[in-house]
Short mmCIF file of C-alpha atoms and ligand atoms in Angstrom, two decimals:
data_model
loop_
_atom_site.label_atom_id
_atom_site.label_comp_id
_atom_site.label_asym_id
_atom_site.label_seq_id
_atom_site.Cartn_x
_atom_site.Cartn_y
_atom_site.Cartn_z
CA MET J 1 254.86 322.76 -77.43
CA PRO J 2 255.08 319.50 -78.85
CA ALA J 3 252.25 318.00 -79.97
CA LEU J 4 250.64 315.02 -76.98
CA THR J 5 249.20 311.90 -78.35
CA ALA J 6 246.41 309.39 -76.95
CA LYS J 7 245.48 306.18 -78.86
CA ALA J 8 242.78 304.12 -77.26
CA PRO J 9 241.89 300.52 -78.85
CA ALA J 10 238.65 298.97 -80.89
CA LYS J 11 237.44 296.32 -78.67
CA LEU J 12 235.87 293.20 -80.21
CA ILE J 13 232.69 291.49 -77.60
CA LEU J 14 233.38 287.70 -77.81
CA LEU J 15 230.55 286.74 -75.66
CA GLY J 16 226.98 288.89 -74.25
CA GLU J 17 226.31 291.79 -75.60
CA HIS J 18 222.66 293.55 -75.80
CA ALA J 19 222.07 290.76 -72.63
CA VAL J 20 225.02 292.90 -71.23
CA VAL J 21 222.50 296.43 -71.17
CA TYR J 22 219.92 294.30 -68.96
CA GLY J 23 222.51 293.34 -66.09
CA TYR J 24 223.96 289.95 -67.49
CA PRO J 25 227.58 289.78 -68.17
CA ALA J 26 229.26 290.32 -71.09
CA LEU J 27 233.42 289.34 -72.03
CA ALA J 28 235.53 291.75 -74.00
CA VAL J 29 238.70 292.07 -75.25
CA PRO J 30 240.27 295.63 -76.43
CA VAL J 31 242.26 295.60 -80.47
CA ALA J 32 245.47 295.97 -80.76
CA SER J 33 246.03 296.25 -84.37
CA ARG J 34 242.33 299.45 -84.54
CA TRP J 35 243.00 302.21 -82.62
CA LEU J 36 241.52 305.76 -83.41
CA ARG J 37 245.00 308.70 -81.87
CA ALA J 38 243.71 312.57 -80.28
CA THR J 39 246.29 314.35 -80.76
CA MET J 40 246.71 318.67 -79.27
CA GLN J 41 248.62 321.17 -80.76
CA ALA J 42 249.56 323.89 -79.27
CA ARG J 43 248.41 327.42 -80.83
CA ILE J 44 250.42 330.71 -79.86
CA LYS J 45 248.76 333.12 -81.78
CA PRO J 46 247.37 334.53 -82.09
CA ALA J 47 246.35 334.19 -78.16
CA ASN J 48 243.14 332.81 -76.54
CA SER J 49 242.32 331.87 -80.76
CA GLY J 50 240.63 328.85 -78.52
CA LEU J 51 240.43 325.42 -79.64
CA THR J 52 239.66 324.07 -83.41
CA VAL J 53 238.60 320.91 -83.69
CA SER J 54 239.64 318.35 -86.93
CA ALA J 55 238.45 314.02 -88.21
CA PRO J 56 238.64 313.68 -91.80
CA GLN J 57 236.92 310.72 -91.35
CA LEU J 58 234.37 312.25 -89.72
CA ASP J 59 234.40 314.98 -91.67
CA ILE J 60 235.02 318.07 -89.06
CA GLU J 61 237.04 320.78 -89.42
CA CYS J 62 235.14 323.49 -87.86
CA PRO J 63 235.95 325.65 -83.80
CA PHE J 64 234.51 324.09 -81.19
CA GLU J 65 231.87 325.64 -80.20
CA ALA J 66 230.45 324.37 -83.55
CA LEU J 67 230.16 321.39 -82.47
CA PRO J 68 226.82 320.38 -82.62
CA GLU J 69 226.16 320.17 -78.33
CA LEU J 70 225.76 316.30 -77.81
CA HIS J 71 229.05 315.30 -80.52
CA PRO J 72 231.12 312.59 -78.34
CA ILE J 73 234.35 315.12 -79.13
CA LYS J 74 232.30 318.07 -77.41
CA ALA J 75 231.11 316.06 -74.70
CA ALA J 76 234.01 314.37 -74.22
CA VAL J 77 235.73 317.84 -73.81
CA ILE J 78 233.46 319.23 -71.33
CA VAL J 79 233.86 315.90 -69.18
CA THR J 80 237.48 316.60 -68.85
CA LEU J 81 236.91 320.09 -67.87
CA ARG J 82 234.72 319.02 -65.59
CA HIS J 83 236.46 317.30 -64.21
CA LEU J 84 239.04 319.14 -63.97
CA GLY J 85 238.16 322.10 -62.67
CA ILE J 86 239.05 323.98 -65.45
CA GLN J 87 236.95 326.49 -67.26
CA ARG J 88 238.51 328.52 -70.58
CA LEU J 89 239.31 325.96 -73.61
CA PRO J 90 243.30 325.91 -74.39
CA SER J 91 244.02 327.45 -77.47
CA ALA J 92 245.41 324.58 -79.55
CA ASN J 93 244.00 322.11 -82.01
CA LEU J 94 242.31 318.50 -81.79
CA ASN J 95 243.27 315.85 -83.94
CA ILE J 96 241.54 312.93 -84.62
CA GLN J 97 242.87 309.39 -86.80
CA ALA J 98 241.17 306.66 -86.80
CA ASN J 99 242.54 303.54 -88.61
CA PHE J 100 239.26 301.54 -87.74
CA PRO J 101 235.27 302.62 -89.95
CA PHE J 102 233.22 303.99 -87.08
CA SER J 103 229.45 302.75 -86.67
CA SER J 104 230.37 299.18 -87.46
CA GLY J 105 230.57 297.20 -83.97
CA LEU J 106 234.48 297.85 -83.06
CA GLY J 107 233.26 301.05 -80.20
CA SER J 108 234.96 303.85 -82.18
CA SER J 109 232.69 306.18 -80.49
CA ALA J 110 233.67 304.08 -77.14
CA SER J 111 238.21 305.15 -78.39
CA LEU J 112 237.16 308.24 -79.98
CA ALA J 113 235.85 309.40 -75.87
CA VAL J 114 238.89 307.47 -73.76
CA ALA J 115 241.35 309.15 -76.61
CA VAL J 116 240.33 312.37 -75.91
CA ILE J 117 239.49 311.96 -72.61
CA ARG J 118 243.43 311.65 -72.42
CA VAL J 119 244.93 313.62 -74.14
CA PHE J 120 242.81 316.65 -73.03
CA SER J 121 243.43 315.57 -69.26
CA ALA J 122 247.75 315.59 -70.12
CA PHE J 123 247.67 318.32 -72.20
CA LEU J 124 246.17 320.48 -69.61
CA GLY J 125 248.45 319.06 -67.07
CA HIS J 126 246.91 316.93 -65.34
CA SER J 127 247.29 312.45 -65.23
CA ILE J 128 244.70 310.45 -64.88
CA THR J 129 243.89 307.35 -63.20
CA ASN J 130 242.24 304.35 -65.73
CA PRO J 131 238.73 304.43 -63.58
CA GLU J 132 238.83 307.88 -63.87
CA LEU J 133 239.41 307.39 -67.71
CA ASN J 134 236.81 305.09 -67.66
CA THR J 135 233.77 306.87 -64.77
CA LEU J 136 234.24 310.85 -67.35
CA ALA J 137 234.37 307.71 -70.75
CA TYR J 138 231.21 306.29 -69.41
CA GLN J 139 229.34 310.07 -68.97
CA VAL J 140 230.08 311.05 -72.58
CA GLU J 141 228.82 307.60 -74.34
CA THR J 142 225.77 308.10 -72.40
CA SER J 143 225.77 311.48 -73.04
CA ALA J 144 225.80 310.76 -76.28
CA HIS J 145 223.80 307.29 -76.64
CA GLY J 146 221.51 307.16 -73.52
CA THR J 147 220.92 303.77 -72.33
CA PRO J 148 225.00 302.25 -72.86
CA SER J 149 226.19 299.47 -70.09
CA GLY J 150 228.84 300.63 -70.18
CA VAL J 151 231.06 296.98 -71.14
CA ASP J 152 232.85 299.53 -75.12
CA ASN J 153 234.32 302.41 -72.94
CA SER J 154 235.87 300.13 -70.42
CA VAL J 155 237.67 297.50 -71.92
CA VAL J 156 238.68 300.46 -74.04
CA SER J 157 240.25 302.29 -71.04
CA TYR J 158 241.41 298.98 -69.14
CA ASN J 159 243.29 298.03 -72.72
CA GLN J 160 242.68 294.13 -71.71
CA PRO J 161 240.54 291.37 -71.70
CA ILE J 162 237.43 291.71 -69.16
CA TRP J 163 234.48 290.72 -67.58
CA PHE J 164 232.26 293.18 -67.44
CA ILE J 165 228.46 293.03 -65.53
CA LYS J 166 226.79 297.00 -65.67
CA GLY J 167 227.37 299.00 -62.68
CA ALA J 168 230.49 297.12 -61.19
CA GLN J 169 233.78 297.04 -61.96
CA PRO J 170 235.57 295.17 -64.84
CA THR J 171 237.37 292.38 -64.21
CA PRO J 172 241.18 291.25 -66.15
CA LEU J 173 240.65 288.31 -67.91
CA GLN J 174 243.78 286.26 -68.35
CA PRO J 175 243.46 283.87 -70.91
CA GLY J 176 244.29 280.24 -70.50
CA ALA J 177 245.55 279.70 -74.41
CA ASN J 178 246.82 281.31 -77.48
CA PHE J 179 242.98 282.61 -79.24
CA HIS J 180 242.90 283.56 -82.92
CA PHE J 181 239.72 284.99 -83.29
CA LEU J 182 239.39 287.48 -86.86
CA ILE J 183 237.25 290.27 -87.17
CA ALA J 184 234.89 291.09 -90.88
CA ASP J 185 232.71 293.60 -91.89
CA SER J 186 229.76 293.07 -93.52
CA GLY J 187 229.76 296.94 -94.61
CA ILE J 188 227.09 297.72 -93.62
CA LYS J 189 226.67 300.22 -91.20
CA LYS J 190 224.69 300.36 -88.10
CA SER J 191 223.80 303.47 -84.81
CA THR J 192 224.28 301.00 -82.04
CA ALA J 193 221.66 303.30 -80.28
CA ALA J 194 219.29 302.13 -82.79
CA SER J 195 219.58 298.50 -82.44
CA VAL J 196 219.78 299.60 -78.65
CA GLY J 197 216.92 301.15 -78.55
CA GLU J 198 214.90 298.97 -80.93
CA LEU J 199 215.30 296.16 -78.68
CA ALA J 200 214.50 298.37 -75.95
CA ARG J 201 210.75 299.40 -77.74
CA ARG J 202 210.26 295.46 -77.69
CA HIS J 203 211.82 295.05 -74.66
CA ASP J 204 209.06 297.44 -73.59
CA GLU J 205 205.90 295.92 -75.01
CA ASP J 206 206.56 291.97 -74.36
CA SER J 207 209.63 291.03 -71.72
CA THR J 208 209.63 287.36 -71.23
CA PHE J 209 210.78 285.94 -75.07
CA ILE J 210 213.69 288.97 -75.21
CA ASP J 211 213.88 288.62 -71.08
CA GLU J 212 214.94 284.15 -71.57
CA CYS J 213 216.76 284.94 -74.11
CA PHE J 214 219.22 286.79 -71.93
CA LYS J 215 218.99 284.22 -69.16
CA LYS J 216 220.08 281.79 -71.78
CA ILE J 217 223.09 284.33 -73.05
CA ALA J 218 223.75 285.23 -69.66
CA GLY J 219 224.74 280.90 -68.87
CA LEU J 220 226.49 281.20 -72.49
CA THR J 221 228.29 283.90 -71.27
CA ARG J 222 228.72 282.95 -67.94
CA LEU J 223 230.65 279.09 -69.41
CA GLY J 224 233.03 281.19 -71.70
CA ARG J 225 234.30 282.94 -69.30
CA GLN J 226 235.88 279.20 -67.97
CA ALA J 227 236.57 278.58 -71.16
CA PHE J 228 238.38 281.65 -72.40
CA GLN J 229 240.40 281.25 -68.68
CA SER J 230 241.08 277.96 -69.26
CA GLY J 231 241.99 277.51 -73.10
CA GLU J 232 239.38 275.50 -73.82
CA ILE J 233 239.19 276.83 -77.74
CA GLN J 234 237.12 274.58 -79.71
CA ARG J 235 234.98 275.32 -76.30
CA PHE J 236 234.42 279.02 -76.53
CA GLY J 237 234.00 279.14 -80.63
CA GLU J 238 230.59 276.81 -79.73
CA LEU J 239 228.95 279.27 -76.75
CA MET J 240 229.60 281.70 -79.31
CA ASN J 241 227.49 280.07 -82.03
CA GLU J 242 225.09 279.19 -78.88
CA ASN J 243 225.33 283.09 -78.49
CA GLN J 244 224.52 284.11 -82.38
CA GLU J 245 221.50 281.40 -81.97
CA GLN J 246 220.23 283.83 -80.05
CA LEU J 247 221.11 286.35 -81.07
CA ALA J 248 219.99 286.00 -83.62
CA LYS J 249 216.73 284.57 -82.14
CA LEU J 250 216.36 288.73 -81.13
CA GLY J 251 217.09 289.50 -84.88
CA LEU J 252 219.76 291.13 -84.37
CA SER J 253 221.45 290.06 -87.21
CA CYS J 254 220.55 290.41 -90.74
CA PRO J 255 222.26 287.89 -94.53
CA GLU J 256 225.14 289.28 -95.05
CA LEU J 257 226.44 288.90 -91.38
CA ASP J 258 224.98 285.01 -91.80
CA ARG J 259 226.51 284.93 -94.54
CA LEU J 260 230.00 286.33 -93.38
CA ASN J 261 228.91 283.29 -89.94
CA ALA J 262 227.92 280.31 -92.26
CA ALA J 263 231.18 281.31 -94.74
CA ALA J 264 233.71 280.94 -91.63
CA LEU J 265 232.25 278.06 -89.86
CA LYS J 266 232.33 276.17 -93.49
CA SER J 267 235.93 276.90 -93.02
CA GLY J 268 236.49 275.57 -90.37
CA ALA J 269 236.51 277.84 -87.32
CA PHE J 270 234.87 277.09 -83.70
CA GLY J 271 232.81 280.15 -84.08
CA ALA J 272 230.77 282.87 -85.58
CA LYS J 273 228.48 284.81 -84.75
CA LEU J 274 228.78 289.54 -84.82
CA THR J 275 229.63 291.34 -82.07
CA GLY J 276 228.78 294.74 -80.96
CA GLY J 277 225.78 296.20 -81.90
CA GLY J 278 224.23 294.36 -84.58
CA LEU J 279 221.77 294.39 -87.73
CA GLY J 280 225.46 294.54 -89.83
CA GLY J 281 229.02 295.69 -88.72
CA PHE J 282 231.47 293.28 -88.29
CA MET J 283 230.65 290.05 -87.26
CA VAL J 284 233.85 287.64 -85.91
CA ALA J 285 235.34 284.10 -86.22
CA LEU J 286 237.65 282.00 -84.23
CA SER J 287 240.08 279.71 -85.58
CA PRO J 288 240.99 277.04 -84.60
CA THR J 289 245.38 277.87 -84.47
CA ALA J 290 247.50 281.29 -86.10
CA GLU J 291 247.38 280.27 -89.68
CA THR J 292 244.46 282.06 -90.68
CA VAL J 293 244.96 282.94 -93.56
CA PRO J 294 241.43 280.10 -95.85
CA PHE J 295 239.52 282.13 -93.81
CA LYS J 296 240.21 285.68 -94.74
CA LYS J 297 239.86 284.12 -98.17
CA ALA J 298 236.35 282.76 -97.14
CA LEU J 299 235.64 285.54 -95.33
CA ILE J 300 236.16 288.18 -98.34
CA GLU J 301 234.97 286.02 -100.97
CA ALA J 302 231.62 285.73 -98.82
CA GLY J 303 231.34 289.86 -98.84
CA ALA J 304 233.75 290.81 -96.30
CA GLN J 305 234.68 294.03 -96.84
CA GLN J 306 237.88 294.03 -94.75
CA VAL J 307 239.21 291.19 -92.67
CA ILE J 308 241.22 291.98 -89.26
CA ASP J 309 242.78 289.50 -87.43
CA VAL J 310 242.42 289.66 -83.91
CA PRO J 311 244.55 287.44 -81.72
CA VAL J 312 244.36 287.53 -77.50
CA LEU J 313 247.43 286.20 -76.28
CA LYS J 314 248.19 284.46 -73.39
CA ASN J 315 251.36 285.82 -73.21
CA PRO J 316 251.38 289.05 -75.09
CA GLU J 317 254.28 289.75 -74.24
CA GLY J 318 256.20 286.80 -74.94
CA ASP J 319 256.19 284.85 -78.61
CA SER J 320 252.23 283.06 -79.96
CA HIS J 321 253.91 280.10 -80.99
CA GLU J 322 251.36 277.39 -80.06
C1 MEV V 1 227.73 297.20 -78.38
O1 MEV V 1 229.75 297.88 -78.52
C2 MEV V 1 227.74 296.71 -77.22
C3 MEV V 1 225.84 296.45 -76.91
O2 MEV V 1 225.89 295.79 -75.58
C4 MEV V 1 225.19 297.94 -76.21
C5 MEV V 1 225.98 298.29 -74.79
O3 MEV V 1 226.62 297.23 -73.85
O4 MEV V 1 226.68 299.58 -74.83
C6 MEV V 1 224.79 295.90 -78.08
#
């Protein structure tokens, strides 16, 4: 039997992270050039030898049963089997490869969940719809992280720009112009669950200041949706900057991210902000045009470990001329 493969993109939150956990909106896009691939290869012999898992980037090479209880790979397999009403694990190897770093704000856990659910259900002979996939991936995210909003699994499941509010179906968005984003890795690994948990603890202690910031972020995100859809690139960049100010007030930035944001803005970016959980991971900048080389240079000089172009095009199938 030939191997079966499923790919899931990385994700990029443009506006609204953290506030989205508390019911406010967020705007997110997939990162087409960065993906996680899950491959299932059947094993004929020995018969009933069970499922083995290999994920070199995560230092995993073991029988399925040896994975820690809350591991997202284990959770993804279990929710898929339950959804399909199948009890027995197949005799196969599940291999995971990604071309982007884990724990960097690019949604690796959501990509992992989506790719594993997709390949596993296909391997067992069932096709799965995007809403089903999204529901299952959210269950995996919840078991691994506690209180995710669901924005990561939604943008990864639907693989298109979305407007997201917790508990509602995501709304697909169409950009009104070609947006040329760049993302730069601060090199600092940070768990999103940790930054979300820390903010929740502070919110429990005193919610007034944090709620005020979230309301401002929600207003900016709503304006951002209009700017995105009507193709007002510069306006969108300004809103990213205002969003960054609020995230910094919430204590979610760090000197390394601040340095990258400043370098991007100094080189003429329309906007720059952290993306995802913050306190490390990636930042995102918005270039005025498709010419992004000067920004890459400036970001690398400011300490970025890598810089990736993320074009979000009005007509992705066509050409990308301005
Ligand atoms: C993480 O990619 C985005 C956060 O808003 C958390 C979440 O929405 O679950 C920080």
